[in-house]
Amino acid sequence: MNETVHGADNRVGAKAADARLAELTAAVESGATPAATTGPTGPTVAQFADRWQRANKPRHDERTGIWSGWSPKTAKTHADNVRLYILAGP
C-alpha cells in the first residue's frame, strides 16, 4: 500500500505526513484495514493508455499528404499489447 500526503513543503506538511503514517502504522499493526483518504485522483491506467493511443494514432494531412503519428501496424500492435498485457490483468 502507498499513499501520498499532499501538504505544504514545510514543517506543517511534514507533521501531516508523519501523522498519517502513524495512523496507517497503527491500523496495520492492529490487523485492521487502514481507512482510505479521499483526495485528488488522477487518471486510471486504462484512461492514460487510451489518451496515449489517441495522441499517437495515425493521421493523414489531406492538404500536405503527410502522415503523422504511429503507422497503422504500430498502432494496432500497441493497442493489442495494452489490452492483452496491461489491462487484462493476471
mmCIF file of N, CA and C in Angstrom:
data_model
loop_
_atom_site.group_PDB
_atom_site.id
_atom_site.type_symbol
_atom_site.label_atom_id
_atom_site.label_comp_id
_atom_site.label_asym_id
_atom_site.label_seq_id
_atom_site.Cartn_x
_atom_site.Cartn_y
_atom_site.Cartn_z
ATOM 1 N N MET A 1 0.844 -1.170 0.000
ATOM 2 C CA MET A 1 0.000 0.000 0.000
ATOM 3 C C MET A 1 0.889 1.233 0.000
ATOM 4 N N ASN A 2 0.478 2.236 -0.729
ATOM 5 C CA ASN A 2 1.176 3.509 -0.667
ATOM 6 C C ASN A 2 0.153 4.624 -0.717
ATOM 7 N N GLU A 3 0.556 5.762 -0.246
ATOM 8 C CA GLU A 3 -0.344 6.903 -0.207
ATOM 9 C C GLU A 3 0.491 8.166 -0.266
ATOM 10 N N THR A 4 -0.022 9.157 -0.915
ATOM 11 C CA THR A 4 0.646 10.447 -0.985
ATOM 12 C C THR A 4 -0.111 11.432 -0.116
ATOM 13 N N VAL A 5 0.606 12.079 0.761
ATOM 14 C CA VAL A 5 0.009 13.120 1.594
ATOM 15 C C VAL A 5 0.364 14.444 0.959
ATOM 16 N N HIS A 6 -0.659 15.196 0.576
ATOM 17 C CA HIS A 6 -0.445 16.493 -0.058
ATOM 18 C C HIS A 6 -0.450 17.569 1.024
ATOM 19 N N GLY A 7 0.594 18.333 1.055
ATOM 20 C CA GLY A 7 0.693 19.412 2.026
ATOM 21 C C GLY A 7 1.803 20.352 1.638
ATOM 22 N N ALA A 8 1.940 21.379 2.425
ATOM 23 C CA ALA A 8 2.986 22.362 2.166
ATOM 24 C C ALA A 8 4.362 21.728 2.342
ATOM 25 N N ASP A 9 5.336 22.271 1.643
ATOM 26 C CA ASP A 9 6.706 21.770 1.736
ATOM 27 C C ASP A 9 7.402 22.494 2.887
ATOM 28 N N ASN A 10 6.909 22.228 4.094
ATOM 29 C CA ASN A 10 7.475 22.849 5.292
ATOM 30 C C ASN A 10 7.190 21.943 6.482
ATOM 31 N N ARG A 11 7.413 22.456 7.665
ATOM 32 C CA ARG A 11 7.238 21.664 8.878
ATOM 33 C C ARG A 11 5.790 21.211 9.069
ATOM 34 N N VAL A 12 4.824 22.044 8.692
ATOM 35 C CA VAL A 12 3.412 21.686 8.836
ATOM 36 C C VAL A 12 3.072 20.501 7.927
ATOM 37 N N GLY A 13 3.556 20.543 6.699
ATOM 38 C CA GLY A 13 3.328 19.434 5.780
ATOM 39 C C GLY A 13 3.985 18.153 6.265
ATOM 40 N N ALA A 14 5.181 18.268 6.801
ATOM 41 C CA ALA A 14 5.888 17.098 7.336
ATOM 42 C C ALA A 14 5.127 16.499 8.512
ATOM 43 N N LYS A 15 4.563 17.354 9.365
ATOM 44 C CA LYS A 15 3.786 16.858 10.510
ATOM 45 C C LYS A 15 2.531 16.137 10.039
ATOM 46 N N ALA A 16 1.894 16.653 8.997
ATOM 47 C CA ALA A 16 0.698 15.993 8.456
ATOM 48 C C ALA A 16 1.059 14.617 7.904
ATOM 49 N N ALA A 17 2.173 14.539 7.193
ATOM 50 C CA ALA A 17 2.616 13.253 6.648
ATOM 51 C C ALA A 17 2.974 12.281 7.767
ATOM 52 N N ASP A 18 3.653 12.764 8.799
ATOM 53 C CA ASP A 18 4.007 11.910 9.941
ATOM 54 C C ASP A 18 2.757 11.412 10.662
ATOM 55 N N ALA A 19 1.756 12.273 10.803
ATOM 56 C CA ALA A 19 0.518 11.878 11.481
ATOM 57 C C ALA A 19 -0.200 10.784 10.687
ATOM 58 N N ARG A 20 -0.255 10.943 9.369
ATOM 59 C CA ARG A 20 -0.918 9.928 8.539
ATOM 60 C C ARG A 20 -0.152 8.612 8.575
ATOM 61 N N LEU A 21 1.179 8.689 8.579
ATOM 62 C CA LEU A 21 1.995 7.484 8.685
ATOM 63 C C LEU A 21 1.720 6.774 10.007
ATOM 64 N N ALA A 22 1.593 7.524 11.076
ATOM 65 C CA ALA A 22 1.288 6.923 12.380
ATOM 66 C C ALA A 22 -0.074 6.233 12.362
ATOM 67 N N GLU A 23 -1.076 6.857 11.711
ATOM 68 C CA GLU A 23 -2.405 6.240 11.605
ATOM 69 C C GLU A 23 -2.337 4.924 10.835
ATOM 70 N N LEU A 24 -1.630 4.938 9.705
ATOM 71 C CA LEU A 24 -1.519 3.737 8.899
ATOM 72 C C LEU A 24 -0.766 2.637 9.626
ATOM 73 N N THR A 25 0.309 3.004 10.305
ATOM 74 C CA THR A 25 1.102 2.021 11.050
ATOM 75 C C THR A 25 0.265 1.385 12.149
ATOM 76 N N ALA A 26 -0.478 2.200 12.896
ATOM 77 C CA ALA A 26 -1.317 1.676 13.973
ATOM 78 C C ALA A 26 -2.389 0.736 13.421
ATOM 79 N N ALA A 27 -2.991 1.099 12.304
ATOM 80 C CA ALA A 27 -4.032 0.253 11.721
ATOM 81 C C ALA A 27 -3.457 -1.082 11.273
ATOM 82 N N VAL A 28 -2.303 -1.062 10.622
ATOM 83 C CA VAL A 28 -1.690 -2.301 10.144
ATOM 84 C C VAL A 28 -1.262 -3.174 11.318
ATOM 85 N N GLU A 29 -0.669 -2.573 12.329
ATOM 86 C CA GLU A 29 -0.218 -3.350 13.490
ATOM 87 C C GLU A 29 -1.371 -3.959 14.262
ATOM 88 N N SER A 30 -2.541 -3.338 14.239
ATOM 89 C CA SER A 30 -3.697 -3.888 14.951
ATOM 90 C C SER A 30 -4.453 -4.906 14.103
ATOM 91 N N GLY A 31 -4.044 -5.062 12.835
ATOM 92 C CA GLY A 31 -4.696 -6.022 11.961
ATOM 93 C C GLY A 31 -5.881 -5.454 11.214
ATOM 94 N N ALA A 32 -6.134 -4.175 11.383
ATOM 95 C CA ALA A 32 -7.265 -3.544 10.699
ATOM 96 C C ALA A 32 -6.844 -3.095 9.303
ATOM 97 N N THR A 33 -7.826 -2.879 8.488
ATOM 98 C CA THR A 33 -7.572 -2.319 7.162
ATOM 99 C C THR A 33 -7.546 -0.810 7.301
ATOM 100 N N PRO A 34 -6.459 -0.176 6.882
ATOM 101 C CA PRO A 34 -6.391 1.280 7.011
ATOM 102 C C PRO A 34 -7.499 1.971 6.223
ATOM 103 N N ALA A 35 -8.070 2.981 6.835
ATOM 104 C CA ALA A 35 -9.113 3.755 6.158
ATOM 105 C C ALA A 35 -8.483 4.566 5.041
ATOM 106 N N ALA A 36 -9.126 4.549 3.912
ATOM 107 C CA ALA A 36 -8.619 5.315 2.774
ATOM 108 C C ALA A 36 -8.974 6.782 2.949
ATOM 109 N N THR A 37 -8.102 7.609 2.485
ATOM 110 C CA THR A 37 -8.406 9.028 2.496
ATOM 111 C C THR A 37 -8.938 9.410 1.131
ATOM 112 N N THR A 38 -9.763 10.397 1.117
ATOM 113 C CA THR A 38 -10.255 10.869 -0.169
ATOM 114 C C THR A 38 -9.467 12.105 -0.527
ATOM 115 N N GLY A 39 -9.060 12.164 -1.736
ATOM 116 C CA GLY A 39 -8.266 13.282 -2.190
ATOM 117 C C GLY A 39 -8.257 13.315 -3.695
ATOM 118 N N PRO A 40 -7.435 14.152 -4.250
ATOM 119 C CA PRO A 40 -7.395 14.233 -5.702
ATOM 120 C C PRO A 40 -6.902 12.923 -6.300
ATOM 121 N N THR A 41 -7.561 12.513 -7.347
ATOM 122 C CA THR A 41 -7.147 11.289 -8.024
ATOM 123 C C THR A 41 -6.810 11.622 -9.465
ATOM 124 N N GLY A 42 -5.917 10.862 -10.017
ATOM 125 C CA GLY A 42 -5.504 11.075 -11.392
ATOM 126 C C GLY A 42 -6.192 10.089 -12.306
ATOM 127 N N PRO A 43 -5.774 10.053 -13.538
ATOM 128 C CA PRO A 43 -6.395 9.123 -14.484
ATOM 129 C C PRO A 43 -6.035 7.682 -14.137
ATOM 130 N N THR A 44 -6.917 6.774 -14.510
ATOM 131 C CA THR A 44 -6.623 5.357 -14.332
ATOM 132 C C THR A 44 -5.631 4.929 -15.416
ATOM 133 N N VAL A 45 -5.090 3.749 -15.270
ATOM 134 C CA VAL A 45 -4.165 3.228 -16.270
ATOM 135 C C VAL A 45 -4.887 3.100 -17.618
ATOM 136 N N ALA A 46 -6.137 2.641 -17.589
ATOM 137 C CA ALA A 46 -6.894 2.496 -18.833
ATOM 138 C C ALA A 46 -7.106 3.857 -19.499
ATOM 139 N N GLN A 47 -7.426 4.885 -18.716
ATOM 140 C CA GLN A 47 -7.621 6.215 -19.279
ATOM 141 C C GLN A 47 -6.319 6.766 -19.850
ATOM 142 N N PHE A 48 -5.227 6.568 -19.114
ATOM 143 C CA PHE A 48 -3.927 7.037 -19.594
ATOM 144 C C PHE A 48 -3.545 6.329 -20.894
ATOM 145 N N ALA A 49 -3.746 5.012 -20.957
ATOM 146 C CA ALA A 49 -3.411 4.252 -22.162
ATOM 147 C C ALA A 49 -4.260 4.721 -23.345
ATOM 148 N N ASP A 50 -5.538 5.005 -23.093
ATOM 149 C CA ASP A 50 -6.407 5.480 -24.166
ATOM 150 C C ASP A 50 -5.940 6.838 -24.695
ATOM 151 N N ARG A 51 -5.599 7.748 -23.795
ATOM 152 C CA ARG A 51 -5.097 9.070 -24.210
ATOM 153 C C ARG A 51 -3.803 8.937 -25.014
ATOM 154 N N TRP A 52 -2.919 8.060 -24.553
ATOM 155 C CA TRP A 52 -1.631 7.843 -25.213
ATOM 156 C C TRP A 52 -1.840 7.316 -26.628
ATOM 157 N N GLN A 53 -2.764 6.364 -26.764
ATOM 158 C CA GLN A 53 -3.018 5.790 -28.077
ATOM 159 C C GLN A 53 -3.700 6.800 -28.998
ATOM 160 N N ARG A 54 -4.653 7.581 -28.476
ATOM 161 C CA ARG A 54 -5.316 8.587 -29.315
ATOM 162 C C ARG A 54 -4.342 9.672 -29.754
ATOM 163 N N ALA A 55 -3.392 10.044 -28.892
ATOM 164 C CA ALA A 55 -2.424 11.089 -29.234
ATOM 165 C C ALA A 55 -1.471 10.638 -30.337
ATOM 166 N N ASN A 56 -1.266 9.338 -30.450
ATOM 167 C CA ASN A 56 -0.307 8.824 -31.431
ATOM 168 C C ASN A 56 -0.947 8.079 -32.593
ATOM 169 N N LYS A 57 -2.273 8.132 -32.703
ATOM 170 C CA LYS A 57 -2.928 7.397 -33.787
ATOM 171 C C LYS A 57 -2.495 7.947 -35.145
ATOM 172 N N PRO A 58 -2.519 7.102 -36.160
ATOM 173 C CA PRO A 58 -2.119 7.559 -37.492
ATOM 174 C C PRO A 58 -3.081 8.643 -38.007
ATOM 175 N N ARG A 59 -2.522 9.726 -38.520
ATOM 176 C CA ARG A 59 -3.317 10.821 -39.072
ATOM 177 C C ARG A 59 -2.717 11.234 -40.406
ATOM 178 N N HIS A 60 -3.584 11.499 -41.344
ATOM 179 C CA HIS A 60 -3.138 11.914 -42.673
ATOM 180 C C HIS A 60 -3.601 13.342 -42.908
ATOM 181 N N ASP A 61 -2.666 14.234 -43.191
ATOM 182 C CA ASP A 61 -2.991 15.620 -43.509
ATOM 183 C C ASP A 61 -3.334 15.687 -44.991
ATOM 184 N N GLU A 62 -4.600 15.924 -45.281
ATOM 185 C CA GLU A 62 -5.060 15.949 -46.680
ATOM 186 C C GLU A 62 -4.374 17.037 -47.493
ATOM 187 N N ARG A 63 -4.099 18.166 -46.867
ATOM 188 C CA ARG A 63 -3.504 19.293 -47.579
ATOM 189 C C ARG A 63 -2.066 18.997 -47.997
ATOM 190 N N THR A 64 -1.267 18.469 -47.060
ATOM 191 C CA THR A 64 0.153 18.237 -47.359
ATOM 192 C C THR A 64 0.439 16.812 -47.802
ATOM 193 N N GLY A 65 -0.471 15.891 -47.475
ATOM 194 C CA GLY A 65 -0.243 14.492 -47.819
ATOM 195 C C GLY A 65 0.706 13.786 -46.871
ATOM 196 N N ILE A 66 1.038 14.414 -45.744
ATOM 197 C CA ILE A 66 1.988 13.843 -44.787
ATOM 198 C C ILE A 66 1.243 13.086 -43.693
ATOM 199 N N TRP A 67 1.764 11.917 -43.365
ATOM 200 C CA TRP A 67 1.233 11.119 -42.258
ATOM 201 C C TRP A 67 1.975 11.495 -40.982
ATOM 202 N N SER A 68 1.268 11.496 -39.870
ATOM 203 C CA SER A 68 1.909 11.711 -38.567
ATOM 204 C C SER A 68 1.368 10.680 -37.594
ATOM 205 N N GLY A 69 2.049 10.520 -36.486
ATOM 206 C CA GLY A 69 1.670 9.502 -35.505
ATOM 207 C C GLY A 69 2.290 8.170 -35.866
ATOM 208 N N TRP A 70 1.797 7.124 -35.205
ATOM 209 C CA TRP A 70 2.297 5.782 -35.470
ATOM 210 C C TRP A 70 1.794 5.289 -36.820
ATOM 211 N N SER A 71 2.496 4.307 -37.352
ATOM 212 C CA SER A 71 1.976 3.632 -38.538
ATOM 213 C C SER A 71 0.760 2.811 -38.087
ATOM 214 N N PRO A 72 -0.136 2.466 -38.997
ATOM 215 C CA PRO A 72 -1.301 1.670 -38.607
ATOM 216 C C PRO A 72 -0.927 0.348 -37.936
ATOM 217 N N LYS A 73 0.131 -0.296 -38.411
ATOM 218 C CA LYS A 73 0.553 -1.568 -37.808
ATOM 219 C C LYS A 73 1.066 -1.355 -36.389
ATOM 220 N N THR A 74 1.852 -0.295 -36.176
ATOM 221 C CA THR A 74 2.353 0.006 -34.832
ATOM 222 C C THR A 74 1.197 0.335 -33.890
ATOM 223 N N ALA A 75 0.215 1.102 -34.363
ATOM 224 C CA ALA A 75 -0.943 1.453 -33.545
ATOM 225 C C ALA A 75 -1.696 0.191 -33.123
ATOM 226 N N LYS A 76 -1.891 -0.744 -34.045
ATOM 227 C CA LYS A 76 -2.591 -1.985 -33.710
ATOM 228 C C LYS A 76 -1.780 -2.818 -32.718
ATOM 229 N N THR A 77 -0.474 -2.892 -32.934
ATOM 230 C CA THR A 77 0.381 -3.664 -32.029
ATOM 231 C C THR A 77 0.325 -3.091 -30.613
ATOM 232 N N HIS A 78 0.437 -1.764 -30.492
ATOM 233 C CA HIS A 78 0.369 -1.141 -29.165
ATOM 234 C C HIS A 78 -1.001 -1.359 -28.527
ATOM 235 N N ALA A 79 -2.064 -1.204 -29.296
ATOM 236 C CA ALA A 79 -3.410 -1.411 -28.759
ATOM 237 C C ALA A 79 -3.582 -2.842 -28.258
ATOM 238 N N ASP A 80 -3.109 -3.806 -29.038
ATOM 239 C CA ASP A 80 -3.200 -5.212 -28.625
ATOM 240 C C ASP A 80 -2.379 -5.477 -27.369
ATOM 241 N N ASN A 81 -1.162 -4.943 -27.316
ATOM 242 C CA ASN A 81 -0.304 -5.166 -26.150
ATOM 243 C C ASN A 81 -0.900 -4.558 -24.887
ATOM 244 N N VAL A 82 -1.422 -3.347 -24.990
ATOM 245 C CA VAL A 82 -2.045 -2.711 -23.814
ATOM 246 C C VAL A 82 -3.237 -3.538 -23.365
ATOM 247 N N ARG A 83 -4.080 -3.933 -24.310
ATOM 248 C CA ARG A 83 -5.282 -4.693 -23.959
ATOM 249 C C ARG A 83 -4.941 -6.062 -23.346
ATOM 250 N N LEU A 84 -3.988 -6.772 -23.952
ATOM 251 C CA LEU A 84 -3.683 -8.133 -23.525
ATOM 252 C C LEU A 84 -2.793 -8.221 -22.288
ATOM 253 N N TYR A 85 -1.810 -7.312 -22.176
ATOM 254 C CA TYR A 85 -0.797 -7.476 -21.140
ATOM 255 C C TYR A 85 -0.893 -6.478 -19.992
ATOM 256 N N ILE A 86 -1.580 -5.370 -20.193
ATOM 257 C CA ILE A 86 -1.655 -4.382 -19.135
ATOM 258 C C ILE A 86 -3.058 -4.328 -18.529
ATOM 259 N N LEU A 87 -4.070 -4.206 -19.376
ATOM 260 C CA LEU A 87 -5.429 -4.056 -18.875
ATOM 261 C C LEU A 87 -6.105 -5.365 -18.504
ATOM 262 N N ALA A 88 -5.679 -6.469 -19.104
ATOM 263 C CA ALA A 88 -6.329 -7.755 -18.867
ATOM 264 C C ALA A 88 -6.057 -8.286 -17.463
ATOM 265 N N GLY A 89 -4.936 -7.933 -16.883
ATOM 266 C CA GLY A 89 -4.611 -8.439 -15.550
ATOM 267 C C GLY A 89 -4.108 -9.864 -15.602
ATOM 268 N N PRO A 90 -3.880 -10.443 -14.426
ATOM 269 C CA PRO A 90 -3.332 -11.798 -14.360
ATOM 270 C C PRO A 90 -4.297 -12.865 -14.790
#
